[in-house]
CSV table of C-alpha atoms and ligand atoms in Angstrom, one decimal:
chain,number,residue,atom,x,y,z
A,1,MET,CA,-16.6,14.8,-15.5
A,2,SER,CA,-16.9,11.6,-13.6
A,3,LYS,CA,-18.4,11.2,-10.5
A,4,ILE,CA,-16.2,9.5,-8.0
A,5,SER,CA,-15.9,9.0,-3.9
A,6,VAL,CA,-13.1,8.0,-2.5
A,7,LEU,CA,-14.0,5.9,1.2
A,8,GLY,CA,-11.8,6.5,4.1
A,9,ALA,CA,-10.3,9.9,4.7
A,10,GLY,CA,-6.8,9.3,5.8
A,11,THR,CA,-3.6,10.8,4.4
A,12,TRP,CA,-4.3,8.9,1.0
A,13,GLY,CA,-7.7,9.5,0.8
A,14,THR,CA,-7.5,12.8,0.8
A,15,ALA,CA,-4.4,13.6,-1.6
A,16,LEU,CA,-6.4,11.6,-4.2
A,17,ALA,CA,-10.3,13.4,-3.8
A,18,ILE,CA,-7.7,16.8,-3.9
A,19,GLU,CA,-5.6,14.6,-6.9
A,20,LEU,CA,-9.1,14.0,-8.7
A,21,ALA,CA,-10.6,17.0,-7.6
A,22,ASN,CA,-8.2,19.4,-9.3
A,23,LYS,CA,-8.8,17.3,-12.1
A,24,GLY,CA,-12.9,18.7,-12.1
A,25,GLN,CA,-14.1,15.3,-11.6
A,26,GLN,CA,-17.1,15.3,-8.8
A,27,VAL,CA,-15.5,13.7,-5.9
A,28,THR,CA,-17.4,12.6,-2.3
A,29,LEU,CA,-14.9,12.2,-0.1
A,30,TRP,CA,-16.4,9.4,3.2
A,31,SER,CA,-15.1,7.7,6.5
A,32,ALA,CA,-16.4,5.9,8.6
A,33,VAL,CA,-14.5,8.0,10.9
A,34,GLU,CA,-17.0,10.4,12.0
A,35,ARG,CA,-13.9,13.4,14.2
A,36,GLU,CA,-12.5,12.4,10.7
A,37,ILE,CA,-15.1,14.8,8.0
A,38,ALA,CA,-15.9,16.8,11.2
A,39,ALA,CA,-12.0,18.3,11.0
A,40,LEU,CA,-11.7,18.6,7.0
A,41,ALA,CA,-15.2,19.8,7.1
A,42,ALA,CA,-13.7,22.2,9.8
A,43,ASP,CA,-10.1,22.8,8.5
A,44,ARG,CA,-10.6,22.6,4.5
A,45,THR,CA,-7.5,20.3,5.1
A,46,HIS,CA,-5.9,17.0,6.8
A,47,VAL,CA,-4.4,19.1,8.9
A,48,THR,CA,-1.6,16.5,11.0
A,49,ASN,CA,-0.4,15.0,7.4
A,50,LEU,CA,-0.8,17.4,4.9
A,51,PRO,CA,-1.1,20.3,6.1
A,52,GLY,CA,-1.2,23.4,3.6
A,53,ALA,CA,-3.2,21.0,0.9
A,54,THR,CA,-6.2,22.7,0.9
A,55,LEU,CA,-9.5,20.6,-0.3
A,56,PRO,CA,-11.4,22.6,-3.2
A,57,ALA,CA,-14.2,23.7,-2.2
A,58,SER,CA,-15.9,20.8,-4.5
A,59,ILE,CA,-15.2,17.8,-2.5
A,60,ARG,CA,-18.2,16.8,-0.9
A,61,LEU,CA,-18.3,14.8,2.4
A,62,THR,CA,-20.3,12.1,4.0
A,63,THR,CA,-19.9,9.7,7.5
A,64,ASP,CA,-23.2,8.4,4.7
A,65,LEU,CA,-21.3,5.2,2.9
A,66,ALA,CA,-25.1,4.9,0.6
A,67,ASP,CA,-24.7,8.3,0.0
A,68,ALA,CA,-21.1,7.9,-1.3
A,69,CYS,CA,-22.1,4.6,-3.0
A,70,ASP,CA,-25.3,6.2,-4.7
A,71,ASP,CA,-24.5,6.8,-8.7
A,72,GLU,CA,-21.3,7.1,-8.5
A,73,GLU,CA,-18.9,5.8,-11.4
A,74,ILE,CA,-15.7,5.1,-10.1
A,75,LEU,CA,-15.7,4.6,-5.9
A,76,VAL,CA,-12.3,4.3,-4.0
A,77,CYS,CA,-11.1,2.1,-2.1
A,78,ALA,CA,-8.4,4.1,0.6
A,79,VAL,CA,-9.5,2.9,4.6
A,80,ALA,CA,-6.3,0.9,5.9
A,81,SER,CA,-6.0,-2.1,5.3
A,82,PRO,CA,-7.4,-4.0,8.6
A,83,TYR,CA,-10.6,-2.3,8.3
A,84,VAL,CA,-10.6,-2.6,4.1
A,85,ARG,CA,-12.6,-6.6,5.2
A,86,GLU,CA,-15.7,-4.8,7.3
A,87,THR,CA,-16.0,-1.1,4.6
A,88,ALA,CA,-15.7,-4.0,1.3
A,89,ALA,CA,-18.7,-5.8,3.4
A,90,LYS,CA,-20.6,-2.3,4.1
A,91,MET,CA,-20.2,-1.3,0.6
A,92,LYS,CA,-22.0,-4.7,-0.4
A,93,LYS,CA,-25.6,-3.1,-0.3
A,94,TYR,CA,-25.1,0.2,-2.5
A,95,VAL,CA,-22.7,-0.8,-4.7
A,96,HIS,CA,-24.4,-1.5,-8.7
A,97,GLU,CA,-24.1,-3.0,-12.1
A,98,GLY,CA,-21.4,-0.6,-13.7
A,99,GLN,CA,-19.5,0.7,-11.1
A,100,ILE,CA,-16.1,0.4,-10.6
A,101,ILE,CA,-14.6,-0.3,-7.0
A,102,VAL,CA,-10.6,0.8,-7.4
A,103,ASN,CA,-8.7,-0.2,-4.5
A,104,VAL,CA,-5.8,1.6,-3.5
A,105,SER,CA,-5.0,-0.3,-0.1
A,106,LYS,CA,-2.2,-1.9,0.5
A,107,GLY,CA,-1.7,-5.8,2.1
A,108,ILE,CA,-2.7,-9.3,2.7
A,109,GLU,CA,-5.0,-10.3,4.8
A,110,GLU,CA,-2.7,-12.7,7.7
A,111,LYS,CA,-5.3,-15.2,8.2
A,112,THR,CA,-6.5,-15.6,4.6
A,113,LEU,CA,-4.0,-14.2,2.8
A,114,LEU,CA,-5.7,-12.5,0.3
A,115,THR,CA,-4.5,-9.1,-0.3
A,116,MET,CA,-7.1,-6.2,-0.7
A,117,THR,CA,-8.3,-7.0,-4.0
A,118,GLN,CA,-9.1,-10.4,-4.1
A,119,ILE,CA,-11.0,-9.0,-0.5
A,120,ILE,CA,-12.6,-6.9,-2.2
A,121,GLY,CA,-13.7,-9.2,-5.0
A,122,GLU,CA,-14.6,-11.6,-2.3
A,123,GLU,CA,-17.1,-9.2,-0.2
A,124,ILE,CA,-18.5,-8.4,-3.4
A,125,PRO,CA,-18.8,-11.4,-6.2
A,126,GLY,CA,-18.6,-9.2,-9.4
A,127,ALA,CA,-17.7,-6.2,-9.1
A,128,ARG,CA,-15.7,-4.5,-11.7
A,129,LEU,CA,-12.1,-4.3,-9.7
A,130,ALA,CA,-9.0,-2.3,-10.2
A,131,VAL,CA,-6.1,-1.6,-8.1
A,132,LEU,CA,-3.9,1.5,-8.2
A,133,SER,CA,-0.1,1.6,-7.2
A,134,GLY,CA,2.9,3.3,-7.1
A,135,PRO,CA,5.9,4.9,-4.9
A,136,SER,CA,2.9,8.1,-4.3
A,137,HIS,CA,3.6,9.6,-1.1
A,138,ALA,CA,0.0,11.7,-0.1
A,139,GLU,CA,2.3,13.8,1.2
A,140,GLU,CA,3.3,15.3,-2.2
A,141,VAL,CA,0.5,14.1,-4.3
A,142,SER,CA,-1.1,16.3,-2.4
A,143,ARG,CA,1.8,18.9,-3.1
A,144,ASN,CA,1.1,18.4,-6.7
A,145,ILE,CA,4.4,16.9,-6.8
A,146,PRO,CA,5.1,15.0,-10.7
A,147,THR,CA,4.4,11.5,-9.6
A,148,ALA,CA,3.5,8.1,-11.8
A,149,VAL,CA,1.3,5.1,-10.7
A,150,VAL,CA,0.0,1.9,-12.8
A,151,VAL,CA,-3.0,0.9,-12.8
A,152,GLY,CA,-4.5,-2.5,-12.9
A,153,ALA,CA,-7.4,-4.9,-14.2
A,154,GLU,CA,-8.6,-7.3,-15.1
A,155,ASP,CA,-10.8,-6.2,-17.5
A,156,PRO,CA,-8.4,-4.0,-20.4
A,157,GLU,CA,-11.5,-1.3,-20.3
A,158,VAL,CA,-11.8,-1.2,-16.8
A,159,ALA,CA,-8.5,-0.3,-16.4
A,160,LYS,CA,-8.0,2.7,-19.4
A,161,ILE,CA,-11.7,3.9,-17.5
A,162,VAL,CA,-9.5,4.0,-14.1
A,163,GLN,CA,-5.9,5.5,-16.5
A,164,GLU,CA,-8.5,8.2,-17.8
A,165,ALA,CA,-10.3,9.3,-14.7
A,166,PHE,CA,-6.9,9.9,-12.5
A,167,PHE,CA,-4.2,10.8,-15.4
A,168,ALA,CA,-3.2,14.4,-15.0
A,169,ASP,CA,-0.6,17.1,-16.1
A,170,MET,CA,1.8,16.0,-12.8
A,171,PHE,CA,-0.1,12.3,-12.2
A,172,ARG,CA,1.0,10.1,-14.7
A,173,VAL,CA,-0.9,6.8,-15.0
A,174,TYR,CA,0.1,3.6,-16.5
A,175,THR,CA,-1.5,0.3,-17.3
A,176,SER,CA,-1.3,-3.3,-16.3
A,177,ASP,CA,-3.3,-6.1,-16.9
A,178,ASP,CA,-1.5,-8.4,-13.5
A,179,VAL,CA,-3.3,-6.8,-11.0
A,180,LEU,CA,-2.3,-9.4,-8.6
A,181,GLY,CA,1.2,-9.2,-9.1
A,182,ILE,CA,0.9,-5.3,-8.9
A,183,GLU,CA,0.0,-5.9,-5.2
A,184,LEU,CA,2.2,-8.5,-4.1
A,185,GLY,CA,4.8,-5.3,-4.4
A,186,GLY,CA,2.6,-2.9,-2.9
A,187,SER,CA,1.9,-4.4,-0.1
A,188,LEU,CA,5.2,-7.2,0.5
A,189,LYS,CA,8.0,-3.6,0.3
A,190,ASN,CA,6.4,-2.1,2.9
A,191,VAL,CA,8.3,-5.5,5.0
A,192,ILE,CA,11.5,-4.4,3.1
A,193,ALA,CA,11.0,-1.1,4.4
A,194,LEU,CA,10.8,-2.2,7.6
A,195,ALA,CA,14.1,-3.8,7.5
A,196,ALA,CA,15.9,-0.6,5.6
A,197,GLY,CA,14.5,1.6,8.2
A,198,MET,CA,16.0,-0.7,11.1
A,199,VAL,CA,19.5,-1.2,9.1
A,200,ASP,CA,19.2,3.0,8.9
A,201,GLY,CA,18.3,3.0,12.7
A,202,LEU,CA,22.0,1.3,13.6
A,203,GLU,CA,23.6,3.6,11.3
A,204,TYR,CA,25.3,1.1,9.0
A,205,GLY,CA,25.5,3.1,5.7
A,206,ASP,CA,23.9,3.0,1.8
A,207,ASN,CA,25.8,0.3,1.3
A,208,THR,CA,23.6,-2.1,3.4
A,209,LYS,CA,20.7,-0.2,2.3
A,210,ALA,CA,21.6,0.0,-1.4
A,211,ALA,CA,21.7,-4.1,-0.9
A,212,LEU,CA,18.6,-5.0,1.2
A,213,MET,CA,16.5,-3.6,-1.3
A,214,THR,CA,17.9,-5.1,-4.4
A,215,ARG,CA,18.1,-8.3,-2.5
A,216,GLY,CA,14.9,-7.2,-0.6
A,217,ILE,CA,12.5,-7.4,-4.1
A,218,ALA,CA,14.6,-9.8,-5.5
A,219,GLU,CA,12.4,-11.9,-2.5
A,220,ILE,CA,9.0,-9.4,-3.7
A,221,SER,CA,9.9,-11.1,-7.0
A,222,ARG,CA,10.4,-14.4,-6.4
A,223,LEU,CA,7.4,-15.3,-4.4
A,224,GLY,CA,5.4,-13.0,-6.4
A,225,ALA,CA,6.1,-14.8,-9.8
A,226,LYS,CA,5.7,-17.9,-7.8
A,227,MET,CA,2.1,-17.1,-6.9
A,228,GLY,CA,1.4,-15.8,-10.2
A,229,GLY,CA,2.4,-12.3,-10.5
A,230,LYS,CA,3.7,-11.3,-13.7
A,231,GLU,CA,8.4,-10.9,-13.1
A,232,SER,CA,8.0,-7.5,-14.8
A,233,THR,CA,5.9,-5.9,-12.4
A,234,PHE,CA,8.4,-6.7,-10.0
A,235,TYR,CA,10.4,-4.2,-11.6
A,236,GLY,CA,7.9,-1.2,-11.7
A,237,LEU,CA,6.5,0.8,-10.9
A,238,SER,CA,4.1,-1.0,-7.7
A,239,GLY,CA,7.6,-3.3,-7.4
A,240,ILE,CA,10.8,-1.6,-7.7
A,241,GLY,CA,9.9,1.5,-8.1
A,242,ASP,CA,7.3,2.1,-4.3
A,243,LEU,CA,10.0,0.2,-2.3
A,244,ILE,CA,12.5,3.1,-3.4
A,245,VAL,CA,10.0,5.4,-2.3
A,246,THR,CA,9.1,3.7,0.5
A,247,CYS,CA,12.6,2.6,1.8
A,248,THR,CA,14.5,6.4,1.1
A,249,SER,CA,12.2,8.4,3.1
A,250,ASN,CA,11.0,9.2,6.2
A,251,HIS,CA,7.4,10.0,4.4
A,252,SER,CA,6.6,6.4,5.3
A,253,ARG,CA,5.3,4.3,9.0
A,254,ASN,CA,7.3,1.1,8.1
A,255,HIS,CA,10.4,2.7,8.0
A,256,ASN,CA,9.8,5.6,10.5
A,257,ALA,CA,8.9,2.0,13.0
A,258,GLY,CA,12.1,-0.1,11.4
A,259,PHE,CA,14.6,3.1,12.7
A,260,LEU,CA,12.9,3.5,15.8
A,261,ILE,CA,13.2,-0.7,16.4
A,262,GLY,CA,16.5,-0.2,15.2
A,263,GLN,CA,18.0,2.2,17.0
A,264,GLY,CA,17.1,-0.1,20.5
A,265,LYS,CA,13.3,0.5,21.2
A,266,THR,CA,10.9,-2.9,21.1
A,267,THR,CA,8.1,-3.6,18.0
A,268,GLU,CA,5.1,-2.3,20.4
A,269,GLU,CA,7.7,1.2,22.1
A,270,ALA,CA,7.8,2.0,18.4
A,271,LEU,CA,3.7,1.1,17.0
A,272,ALA,CA,3.3,3.4,19.9
A,273,GLU,CA,5.5,6.2,18.8
A,274,VAL,CA,4.8,6.0,14.7
A,275,GLY,CA,0.9,6.2,16.4
A,276,GLN,CA,-0.4,4.7,13.2
A,277,VAL,CA,-1.4,1.3,11.4
A,278,VAL,CA,2.4,0.1,10.4
A,279,GLU,CA,1.3,-2.0,7.6
A,280,GLY,CA,4.7,-3.7,7.0
A,281,VAL,CA,4.3,-5.2,10.6
A,282,ASN,CA,1.6,-7.2,9.3
A,283,CYS,CA,2.6,-8.3,6.7
A,284,ALA,CA,5.7,-10.1,7.8
A,285,LYS,CA,3.5,-12.5,9.0
A,286,ALA,CA,1.9,-13.0,6.0
A,287,ALA,CA,5.2,-13.0,3.7
A,288,LEU,CA,6.4,-15.5,6.1
A,289,ALA,CA,2.8,-17.7,5.8
A,290,LEU,CA,3.2,-17.4,2.2
A,291,GLY,CA,7.3,-18.0,1.4
A,292,LYS,CA,6.5,-20.8,3.8
A,293,LYS,CA,2.5,-21.4,1.8
A,294,TYR,CA,4.7,-21.7,-2.1
A,295,LYS,CA,7.3,-22.6,-0.9
A,296,VAL,CA,9.9,-19.8,-1.4
A,297,CYS,CA,13.1,-18.8,0.7
A,298,LEU,CA,12.0,-15.1,2.3
A,299,PRO,CA,15.6,-14.4,4.2
A,300,ILE,CA,14.7,-11.1,5.2
A,301,VAL,CA,11.2,-11.9,5.4
A,302,GLU,CA,11.8,-14.2,8.0
A,303,GLU,CA,15.3,-11.7,9.1
A,304,ILE,CA,12.4,-9.1,10.1
A,305,ASN,CA,9.8,-11.5,11.7
A,306,ASP,CA,12.1,-13.0,14.7
A,307,VAL,CA,12.9,-8.5,15.0
A,308,LEU,CA,9.5,-8.5,15.4
A,309,PHE,CA,7.9,-10.9,17.2
A,310,HIS,CA,11.1,-12.7,18.4
A,311,GLY,CA,13.3,-10.3,20.0
A,312,GLU,CA,16.3,-11.2,18.0
A,313,SER,CA,18.4,-7.7,18.2
A,314,VAL,CA,18.5,-6.6,14.3
A,315,ARG,CA,22.6,-7.1,14.6
A,316,ASP,CA,22.3,-10.6,14.7
A,317,SER,CA,19.7,-10.8,11.9
A,318,VAL,CA,21.8,-8.3,9.4
A,319,MET,CA,25.4,-11.1,11.2
A,320,ASP,CA,22.1,-14.0,9.4
A,321,LEU,CA,21.9,-12.9,6.8
A,322,LEU,CA,25.9,-12.2,5.7
A,323,ARG,CA,26.2,-15.8,7.3
A,324,ARG,CA,24.2,-17.6,4.5
A,325,ASN,CA,25.8,-20.1,2.2
A,326,PRO,CA,27.7,-18.1,-0.8
A,327,THR,CA,25.2,-18.4,-3.9
A,328,GLU,CA,24.6,-17.2,-7.1
A,329,GLU,CA,22.9,-13.9,-7.5
A,330,TYR,CA,19.8,-14.2,-9.6
A,331,GLN,CA,18.2,-17.7,-8.9
A,332,GLY,CA,15.2,-17.5,-11.2
A,333,THR,CA,11.5,-17.7,-9.6
A,334,LYS,CA,12.8,-21.5,-8.1
A,335,ARG,CA,13.2,-21.5,-4.8
B,1,NAD,N1,-0.1,7.7,2.7
B,1,NAD,C1,0.3,7.3,1.9
B,1,NAD,O1,1.1,8.0,1.1
B,1,NAD,C2,-0.2,6.3,1.0
B,1,NAD,C3,0.0,6.0,-0.4
B,1,NAD,C4,-0.2,5.0,-1.2
B,1,NAD,C5,-1.2,3.7,-0.9
B,1,NAD,N2,-1.6,4.3,0.9
B,1,NAD,C6,-1.7,3.5,1.4
B,1,NAD,O2,-3.9,3.8,1.9
B,1,NAD,C7,-4.1,3.1,3.3
B,1,NAD,C8,-4.4,4.4,3.8
B,1,NAD,O3,-3.4,4.5,3.7
B,1,NAD,P1,-3.5,6.0,5.2
B,1,NAD,O4,-1.7,7.0,5.1
B,1,NAD,O5,-4.3,7.4,4.5
B,1,NAD,O6,-4.0,5.9,6.5
B,1,NAD,P2,-4.3,6.8,7.6
B,1,NAD,O7,-4.2,6.3,8.7
B,1,NAD,O8,-4.0,7.7,7.6
B,1,NAD,O9,-6.0,6.9,7.3
B,1,NAD,C9,-6.4,5.4,7.8
B,1,NAD,C10,-8.2,5.4,7.1
B,1,NAD,O10,-8.3,4.6,8.1
B,1,NAD,C11,-10.1,4.7,8.0
B,1,NAD,N3,-10.5,4.1,8.9
B,1,NAD,C12,-10.3,3.7,10.5
B,1,NAD,N4,-10.6,3.0,11.3
B,1,NAD,C13,-12.0,2.7,10.7
B,1,NAD,C14,-12.8,1.9,10.7
B,1,NAD,N5,-13.4,1.4,11.2
B,1,NAD,N6,-13.8,1.2,9.2
B,1,NAD,C15,-13.6,2.3,8.4
B,1,NAD,N7,-12.4,2.7,7.8
B,1,NAD,C16,-11.6,2.9,8.8
B,1,NAD,C17,-9.6,5.8,8.1
B,1,NAD,O11,-10.5,6.6,7.9
B,1,NAD,C18,-8.6,6.4,7.5
B,1,NAD,O12,-9.2,7.0,6.0
B,1,NAD,C19,-3.0,2.4,3.2
B,1,NAD,O13,-3.2,1.0,3.1
B,1,NAD,C20,-1.8,2.2,2.8
B,1,NAD,O14,-1.3,0.7,2.1
B,1,NAD,C21,-0.7,5.5,2.0
């Protein structure tokens, strides 16, 4: 049995805490948000997003970060991406040698263009880091639906420890050494999910969405490989796997926000209606900046930025994509 703390008691943090506790791990679930912990303590479930999934009695709840980081072997960082840096900065004084930090948050910081694991590494130098990602809706993991994910770490021993910690009958965990590729795939797919939601909102058909998803992964792999990720990672669980699950499911806030925009709502109206952090919106700006920085052509990312921030209609954006110069399908990582 391992001692594991999950930091962030939102939908994903709670689902992972349940998965780990059901496997027999000794789990502590922490949140900076007191009312989240109070609600979980009272109901032993996440009433709004995971109704029906009961927290095993063994899960300890706390709002005390020192306590949560105390003698745990693994710390899982599951706060939403805008809070990763401040949470890591607060954790720094409690993290001690040998502890492993597993990032499960997805996003790219707009100001620095860093991924979440890079941010944690910057705030906690020398930390033993890993990332866990893949097609894994919290709603389904908490119901113990067969799921497969990948854990990436530069140190293969760290990847192995995390794989063993999470691996369960219904939760298959692969390993990889491509931390950057895993994180870029998991973050950039949220931008494509917004686009998929938009074309669903416009009531275009399956052809349109399949084209968008396929060209979307082409953009992600082109940029990701130029940045140093492995092209094969983008065709794995954390790349195309996560893209498929996010673009085709109504569990996805990114898809839902895109859907509302496709139906004619403004970005602000759509975000207000979804009511939670829609990470693809922040990531769209970061992706555009990365495309410029690395000189990679990202037509879908550019159009999504025009729709989200410059008032272009989704219909015009789709036409812009269709009317681009005819080209070869596979352009490698050159452009
Ligand atoms: N929901 C999923 O199925 C899923 C699956 C894989 C990865 N993820 C990733 O996990 C991360 C969390 O997603 P979620 O669905 O749990 O989101 P959520 O909105 O349900 O939860 C947000 C989390 O952020 C925390 N938070 C809010 N304000 C904070 C603050 N000031 N300081 C510290 N923490 C604060 C909350 O406590 C909560 O834990 C995201 O990056 C998401 O992309 C989610």
